Amino acid sequence: VDEADIVKSDGKYIYAVSGNKVVILDAYPAETAKIVSEIKLEGIREIFINKDKLIVFGHESVSALKPTSISSSGAISPEIYPQYTPKTFIKIYDIKNMENPVLARNISVDGNYFDSRMIGNYVYAVAHQPVYYRESEPIPLPAISSDGKVKSVAANDIYYFDVPDRSYIFTSIMAVNTQNNEEPRTQTFLTGYTQNMYVSLDNIYVVYPKMVSEFRIMDRLIDEAILPLLPADITAKINEIKNTNLSKYEKRIKIVDIGTKWSKTLGAEERSKIERALQERAVSILSEVTKESDKTIVHKISIKNGQINYDTKGEVPGHVLNQFSMDEHNGYFRIAT
């Protein structure tokens, strides 16, 4: 498993990222070392060398002006805002002639470049695209461009998980054959922000901190702390609201309003007693939530000859320092947190 870097060598030539260019140097013997050629390119991040191919990773931002809002009558607001779409590019150069590198393939995927690995002839690149949500507008889905052909990822091809998060991104994993024109393969996942990645010969492990949704916390407080203290008629009213199609925010406001009005009908001593009981239960629930959020989510994605298949997920207590805190050994995934 090879990792991309800003400097690579094949034993005779050195390939180095320097600013917005890749410099190819004939480095051996040292006495006659010289620059052979340069590739100028904005946004370069890292490179690979595979036989007579130079693979360059980088990112670029494409901006477009969007209307700020659309009224109920269909009129578009005259105000506009710039929407930036980050893209990760993979450019493959034929370097049979070191003095004249030729662009052989130009591939990109929506999202910021996160990391990459190379196994055999395949490179696996990971990109992150934030989920842009604006009311009354469709959520932009990632698109893949391969040598001029653009294809958007279908919504029903995007994996998602029963783990809530406070902020979501599209994590796209792309496999590209560096030696031929085989179409790149991509899988996209709706996840939290990836913290680290470990790659073995057969699997990619993507890990990130587990986030507990504030709505899930509020639901637990209502169900386990508040409802048991209320009389049956008030509980019935709250359950009616919970079963409506109102937004979570609207439900919360209405439930709090019902509870507040009911508490005002109580005497001072009874209200104080209920408040103490509520506080004790809330402290216990929040303590459990804290333990639950101090965990790391692990996704296992198998890779083989450019095939990408989602395998399974799990979670472990604690947080990961970096990729060197993870490995595979005798069929086991090992992780230090």
PDB file of N, CA and C in Angstrom, residues 134-196:
ATOM      1  N   ARG A 134     -30.273  24.316   1.430  1.00  0.00           N
ATOM      2  CA  ARG A 134     -30.968  25.596   1.409  1.00  0.00           C
ATOM      3  C   ARG A 134     -32.431  25.307   1.143  1.00  0.00           C
ATOM      4  N   GLU A 135     -33.292  25.937   1.942  1.00  0.00           N
ATOM      5  CA  GLU A 135     -34.723  25.677   1.833  1.00  0.00           C
ATOM      6  C   GLU A 135     -35.195  25.955   0.408  1.00  0.00           C
ATOM      7  N   SER A 136     -36.066  25.114  -0.079  1.00  0.00           N
ATOM      8  CA  SER A 136     -36.677  25.222  -1.413  1.00  0.00           C
ATOM      9  C   SER A 136     -35.713  24.895  -2.546  1.00  0.00           C
ATOM     10  N   GLU A 137     -34.519  24.405  -2.226  1.00  0.00           N
ATOM     11  CA  GLU A 137     -33.577  24.027  -3.269  1.00  0.00           C
ATOM     12  C   GLU A 137     -33.174  22.566  -3.092  1.00  0.00           C
ATOM     13  N   PRO A 138     -32.989  21.827  -4.192  1.00  0.00           N
ATOM     14  CA  PRO A 138     -32.518  20.445  -4.067  1.00  0.00           C
ATOM     15  C   PRO A 138     -31.088  20.418  -3.545  1.00  0.00           C
ATOM     16  N   ILE A 139     -30.750  19.381  -2.798  1.00  0.00           N
ATOM     17  CA  ILE A 139     -29.387  19.232  -2.285  1.00  0.00           C
ATOM     18  C   ILE A 139     -28.486  18.780  -3.436  1.00  0.00           C
ATOM     19  N   PRO A 140     -27.405  19.526  -3.720  1.00  0.00           N
ATOM     20  CA  PRO A 140     -26.498  19.100  -4.792  1.00  0.00           C
ATOM     21  C   PRO A 140     -25.814  17.783  -4.435  1.00  0.00           C
ATOM     22  N   LEU A 141     -25.874  16.827  -5.351  1.00  0.00           N
ATOM     23  CA  LEU A 141     -25.237  15.532  -5.143  1.00  0.00           C
ATOM     24  C   LEU A 141     -23.894  15.501  -5.882  1.00  0.00           C
ATOM     25  N   PRO A 142     -22.947  14.707  -5.396  1.00  0.00           N
ATOM     26  CA  PRO A 142     -21.628  14.664  -6.037  1.00  0.00           C
ATOM     27  C   PRO A 142     -21.710  14.222  -7.500  1.00  0.00           C
ATOM     28  N   ALA A 143     -20.810  14.753  -8.311  1.00  0.00           N
ATOM     29  CA  ALA A 143     -20.707  14.359  -9.719  1.00  0.00           C
ATOM     30  C   ALA A 143     -19.282  13.912 -10.007  1.00  0.00           C
ATOM     31  N   ILE A 144     -19.148  12.979 -10.939  1.00  0.00           N
ATOM     32  CA  ILE A 144     -17.840  12.461 -11.345  1.00  0.00           C
ATOM     33  C   ILE A 144     -17.609  12.831 -12.801  1.00  0.00           C
ATOM     34  N   SER A 145     -16.432  13.359 -13.099  1.00  0.00           N
ATOM     35  CA  SER A 145     -16.066  13.678 -14.481  1.00  0.00           C
ATOM     36  C   SER A 145     -14.893  12.796 -14.887  1.00  0.00           C
ATOM     37  N   SER A 146     -15.052  12.102 -16.014  1.00  0.00           N
ATOM     38  CA  SER A 146     -13.992  11.224 -16.511  1.00  0.00           C
ATOM     39  C   SER A 146     -13.698  11.567 -17.953  1.00  0.00           C
ATOM     40  N   ASP A 147     -12.567  12.243 -18.169  1.00  0.00           N
ATOM     41  CA  ASP A 147     -12.137  12.625 -19.519  1.00  0.00           C
ATOM     42  C   ASP A 147     -13.256  13.324 -20.292  1.00  0.00           C
ATOM     43  N   GLY A 148     -13.903  14.270 -19.616  1.00  0.00           N
ATOM     44  CA  GLY A 148     -14.933  15.087 -20.269  1.00  0.00           C
ATOM     45  C   GLY A 148     -16.346  14.594 -20.094  1.00  0.00           C
ATOM     46  N   LYS A 149     -16.549  13.338 -19.675  1.00  0.00           N
ATOM     47  CA  LYS A 149     -17.894  12.801 -19.463  1.00  0.00           C
ATOM     48  C   LYS A 149     -18.281  12.979 -17.997  1.00  0.00           C
ATOM     49  N   VAL A 150     -19.408  13.676 -17.760  1.00  0.00           N
ATOM     50  CA  VAL A 150     -19.839  13.989 -16.395  1.00  0.00           C
ATOM     51  C   VAL A 150     -21.071  13.163 -16.044  1.00  0.00           C
ATOM     52  N   LYS A 151     -21.041  12.595 -14.836  1.00  0.00           N
ATOM     53  CA  LYS A 151     -22.174  11.794 -14.364  1.00  0.00           C
ATOM     54  C   LYS A 151     -22.394  12.067 -12.887  1.00  0.00           C
ATOM     55  N   SER A 152     -23.631  12.410 -12.526  1.00  0.00           N
ATOM     56  CA  SER A 152     -23.958  12.664 -11.120  1.00  0.00           C
ATOM     57  C   SER A 152     -24.288  11.353 -10.418  1.00  0.00           C
ATOM     58  N   VAL A 153     -23.949  11.290  -9.143  1.00  0.00           N
ATOM     59  CA  VAL A 153     -24.288  10.124  -8.326  1.00  0.00           C
ATOM     60  C   VAL A 153     -25.789  10.163  -8.045  1.00  0.00           C
ATOM     61  N   ALA A 154     -26.475   9.054  -8.268  1.00  0.00           N
ATOM     62  CA  ALA A 154     -27.913   8.995  -7.987  1.00  0.00           C
ATOM     63  C   ALA A 154     -28.142   8.927  -6.483  1.00  0.00           C
ATOM     64  N   ALA A 155     -29.196   9.611  -6.026  1.00  0.00           N
ATOM     65  CA  ALA A 155     -29.476   9.660  -4.588  1.00  0.00           C
ATOM     66  C   ALA A 155     -29.640   8.265  -3.999  1.00  0.00           C
ATOM     67  N   ASN A 156     -30.299   7.356  -4.739  1.00  0.00           N
ATOM     68  CA  ASN A 156     -30.531   6.010  -4.176  1.00  0.00           C
ATOM     69  C   ASN A 156     -29.314   5.104  -4.285  1.00  0.00           C
ATOM     70  N   ASP A 157     -28.191   5.650  -4.799  1.00  0.00           N
ATOM     71  CA  ASP A 157     -26.933   4.894  -4.794  1.00  0.00           C
ATOM     72  C   ASP A 157     -26.023   5.335  -3.659  1.00  0.00           C
ATOM     73  N   ILE A 158     -26.481   6.300  -2.847  1.00  0.00           N
ATOM     74  CA  ILE A 158     -25.665   6.818  -1.752  1.00  0.00           C
ATOM     75  C   ILE A 158     -26.013   6.070  -0.465  1.00  0.00           C
ATOM     76  N   TYR A 159     -25.012   5.474   0.163  1.00  0.00           N
ATOM     77  CA  TYR A 159     -25.215   4.756   1.407  1.00  0.00           C
ATOM     78  C   TYR A 159     -25.431   5.746   2.554  1.00  0.00           C
ATOM     79  N   TYR A 160     -26.314   5.401   3.483  1.00  0.00           N
ATOM     80  CA  TYR A 160     -26.456   6.199   4.699  1.00  0.00           C
ATOM     81  C   TYR A 160     -26.637   5.239   5.876  1.00  0.00           C
ATOM     82  N   PHE A 161     -26.478   5.758   7.091  1.00  0.00           N
ATOM     83  CA  PHE A 161     -26.398   4.877   8.256  1.00  0.00           C
ATOM     84  C   PHE A 161     -27.341   5.361   9.358  1.00  0.00           C
ATOM     85  N   ASP A 162     -27.700   4.438  10.245  1.00  0.00           N
ATOM     86  CA  ASP A 162     -28.620   4.768  11.332  1.00  0.00           C
ATOM     87  C   ASP A 162     -27.872   5.384  12.513  1.00  0.00           C
ATOM     88  N   VAL A 163     -26.873   6.202  12.219  1.00  0.00           N
ATOM     89  CA  VAL A 163     -26.111   6.892  13.259  1.00  0.00           C
ATOM     90  C   VAL A 163     -26.316   8.387  13.045  1.00  0.00           C
ATOM     91  N   PRO A 164     -26.985   9.070  13.965  1.00  0.00           N
ATOM     92  CA  PRO A 164     -27.245  10.503  13.769  1.00  0.00           C
ATOM     93  C   PRO A 164     -25.960  11.313  13.872  1.00  0.00           C
ATOM     94  N   ASP A 165     -25.957  12.470  13.248  1.00  0.00           N
ATOM     95  CA  ASP A 165     -24.804  13.353  13.318  1.00  0.00           C
ATOM     96  C   ASP A 165     -25.298  14.789  13.287  1.00  0.00           C
ATOM     97  N   ARG A 166     -24.460  15.711  13.736  1.00  0.00           N
ATOM     98  CA  ARG A 166     -24.850  17.119  13.740  1.00  0.00           C
ATOM     99  C   ARG A 166     -24.573  17.781  12.407  1.00  0.00           C
ATOM    100  N   SER A 167     -23.710  17.173  11.618  1.00  0.00           N
ATOM    101  CA  SER A 167     -23.319  17.776  10.348  1.00  0.00           C
ATOM    102  C   SER A 167     -22.900  16.658   9.413  1.00  0.00           C
ATOM    103  N   TYR A 168     -23.408  16.699   8.190  1.00  0.00           N
ATOM    104  CA  TYR A 168     -23.180  15.585   7.268  1.00  0.00           C
ATOM    105  C   TYR A 168     -22.335  16.002   6.072  1.00  0.00           C
ATOM    106  N   ILE A 169     -21.598  15.036   5.530  1.00  0.00           N
ATOM    107  CA  ILE A 169     -20.876  15.240   4.287  1.00  0.00           C
ATOM    108  C   ILE A 169     -21.075  14.014   3.402  1.00  0.00           C
ATOM    109  N   PHE A 170     -20.842  14.208   2.092  1.00  0.00           N
ATOM    110  CA  PHE A 170     -20.772  13.083   1.170  1.00  0.00           C
ATOM    111  C   PHE A 170     -19.308  12.653   1.092  1.00  0.00           C
ATOM    112  N   THR A 171     -19.032  11.427   1.518  1.00  0.00           N
ATOM    113  CA  THR A 171     -17.688  10.874   1.414  1.00  0.00           C
ATOM    114  C   THR A 171     -17.643   9.970   0.185  1.00  0.00           C
ATOM    115  N   SER A 172     -16.891  10.388  -0.826  1.00  0.00           N
ATOM    116  CA  SER A 172     -16.799   9.613  -2.070  1.00  0.00           C
ATOM    117  C   SER A 172     -15.445   8.919  -2.141  1.00  0.00           C
ATOM    118  N   ILE A 173     -15.473   7.622  -2.438  1.00  0.00           N
ATOM    119  CA  ILE A 173     -14.247   6.843  -2.637  1.00  0.00           C
ATOM    120  C   ILE A 173     -14.179   6.445  -4.099  1.00  0.00           C
ATOM    121  N   MET A 174     -13.096   6.832  -4.770  1.00  0.00           N
ATOM    122  CA  MET A 174     -12.950   6.570  -6.205  1.00  0.00           C
ATOM    123  C   MET A 174     -11.757   5.663  -6.460  1.00  0.00           C
ATOM    124  N   ALA A 175     -11.947   4.671  -7.328  1.00  0.00           N
ATOM    125  CA  ALA A 175     -10.864   3.776  -7.740  1.00  0.00           C
ATOM    126  C   ALA A 175     -10.542   4.040  -9.199  1.00  0.00           C
ATOM    127  N   VAL A 176      -9.259   4.297  -9.489  1.00  0.00           N
ATOM    128  CA  VAL A 176      -8.836   4.620 -10.854  1.00  0.00           C
ATOM    129  C   VAL A 176      -7.673   3.718 -11.244  1.00  0.00           C
ATOM    130  N   ASN A 177      -7.791   3.072 -12.404  1.00  0.00           N
ATOM    131  CA  ASN A 177      -6.701   2.276 -12.946  1.00  0.00           C
ATOM    132  C   ASN A 177      -5.709   3.225 -13.621  1.00  0.00           C
ATOM    133  N   THR A 178      -4.463   3.220 -13.166  1.00  0.00           N
ATOM    134  CA  THR A 178      -3.474   4.170 -13.667  1.00  0.00           C
ATOM    135  C   THR A 178      -2.891   3.773 -15.023  1.00  0.00           C
ATOM    136  N   GLN A 179      -3.147   2.531 -15.469  1.00  0.00           N
ATOM    137  CA  GLN A 179      -2.457   2.022 -16.657  1.00  0.00           C
ATOM    138  C   GLN A 179      -3.330   1.926 -17.904  1.00  0.00           C
ATOM    139  N   ASN A 180      -4.641   2.150 -17.768  1.00  0.00           N
ATOM    140  CA  ASN A 180      -5.497   2.089 -18.951  1.00  0.00           C
ATOM    141  C   ASN A 180      -6.659   3.076 -18.813  1.00  0.00           C
ATOM    142  N   ASN A 181      -7.591   3.035 -19.755  1.00  0.00           N
ATOM    143  CA  ASN A 181      -8.717   3.975 -19.769  1.00  0.00           C
ATOM    144  C   ASN A 181      -9.985   3.404 -19.141  1.00  0.00           C
ATOM    145  N   GLU A 182      -9.817   2.409 -18.302  1.00  0.00           N
ATOM    146  CA  GLU A 182     -10.960   1.821 -17.595  1.00  0.00           C
ATOM    147  C   GLU A 182     -11.721   2.915 -16.843  1.00  0.00           C
ATOM    148  N   GLU A 183     -13.065   2.865 -16.915  1.00  0.00           N
ATOM    149  CA  GLU A 183     -13.873   3.879 -16.237  1.00  0.00           C
ATOM    150  C   GLU A 183     -13.649   3.808 -14.720  1.00  0.00           C
ATOM    151  N   PRO A 184     -13.471   4.954 -14.067  1.00  0.00           N
ATOM    152  CA  PRO A 184     -13.291   4.925 -12.611  1.00  0.00           C
ATOM    153  C   PRO A 184     -14.556   4.445 -11.916  1.00  0.00           C
ATOM    154  N   ARG A 185     -14.374   3.772 -10.796  1.00  0.00           N
ATOM    155  CA  ARG A 185     -15.514   3.317  -9.997  1.00  0.00           C
ATOM    156  C   ARG A 185     -15.608   4.181  -8.738  1.00  0.00           C
ATOM    157  N   THR A 186     -16.839   4.500  -8.349  1.00  0.00           N
ATOM    158  CA  THR A 186     -17.031   5.385  -7.193  1.00  0.00           C
ATOM    159  C   THR A 186     -18.163   4.877  -6.317  1.00  0.00           C
ATOM    160  N   GLN A 187     -17.970   4.974  -5.001  1.00  0.00           N
ATOM    161  CA  GLN A 187     -19.043   4.753  -4.035  1.00  0.00           C
ATOM    162  C   GLN A 187     -19.111   5.989  -3.155  1.00  0.00           C
ATOM    163  N   THR A 188     -20.339   6.427  -2.883  1.00  0.00           N
ATOM    164  CA  THR A 188     -20.528   7.633  -2.067  1.00  0.00           C
ATOM    165  C   THR A 188     -21.335   7.283  -0.823  1.00  0.00           C
ATOM    166  N   PHE A 189     -20.923   7.854   0.312  1.00  0.00           N
ATOM    167  CA  PHE A 189     -21.540   7.572   1.608  1.00  0.00           C
ATOM    168  C   PHE A 189     -21.908   8.886   2.296  1.00  0.00           C
ATOM    169  N   LEU A 190     -23.062   8.914   2.939  1.00  0.00           N
ATOM    170  CA  LEU A 190     -23.461  10.067   3.758  1.00  0.00           C
ATOM    171  C   LEU A 190     -22.955   9.795   5.174  1.00  0.00           C
ATOM    172  N   THR A 191     -21.962  10.575   5.624  1.00  0.00           N
ATOM    173  CA  THR A 191     -21.312  10.306   6.908  1.00  0.00           C
ATOM    174  C   THR A 191     -21.093  11.596   7.684  1.00  0.00           C
ATOM    175  N   GLY A 192     -20.494  11.448   8.871  1.00  0.00           N
ATOM    176  CA  GLY A 192     -19.971  12.606   9.576  1.00  0.00           C
ATOM    177  C   GLY A 192     -18.611  12.944   8.985  1.00  0.00           C
ATOM    178  N   TYR A 193     -17.967  13.980   9.522  1.00  0.00           N
ATOM    179  CA  TYR A 193     -16.664  14.380   8.982  1.00  0.00           C
ATOM    180  C   TYR A 193     -15.593  13.351   9.330  1.00  0.00           C
ATOM    181  N   THR A 194     -15.018  12.729   8.311  1.00  0.00           N
ATOM    182  CA  THR A 194     -13.994  11.705   8.512  1.00  0.00           C
ATOM    183  C   THR A 194     -12.798  12.292   9.263  1.00  0.00           C
ATOM    184  N   GLN A 195     -12.383  11.575  10.296  1.00  0.00           N
ATOM    185  CA  GLN A 195     -11.263  12.036  11.114  1.00  0.00           C
ATOM    186  C   GLN A 195      -9.957  11.408  10.637  1.00  0.00           C
ATOM    187  N   ASN A 196      -9.995  10.107  10.380  1.00  0.00           N
ATOM    188  CA  ASN A 196      -8.792   9.389   9.967  1.00  0.00           C
ATOM    189  C   ASN A 196      -9.159   8.233   9.041  1.00  0.00           C
TER     190      ASN A 196
END
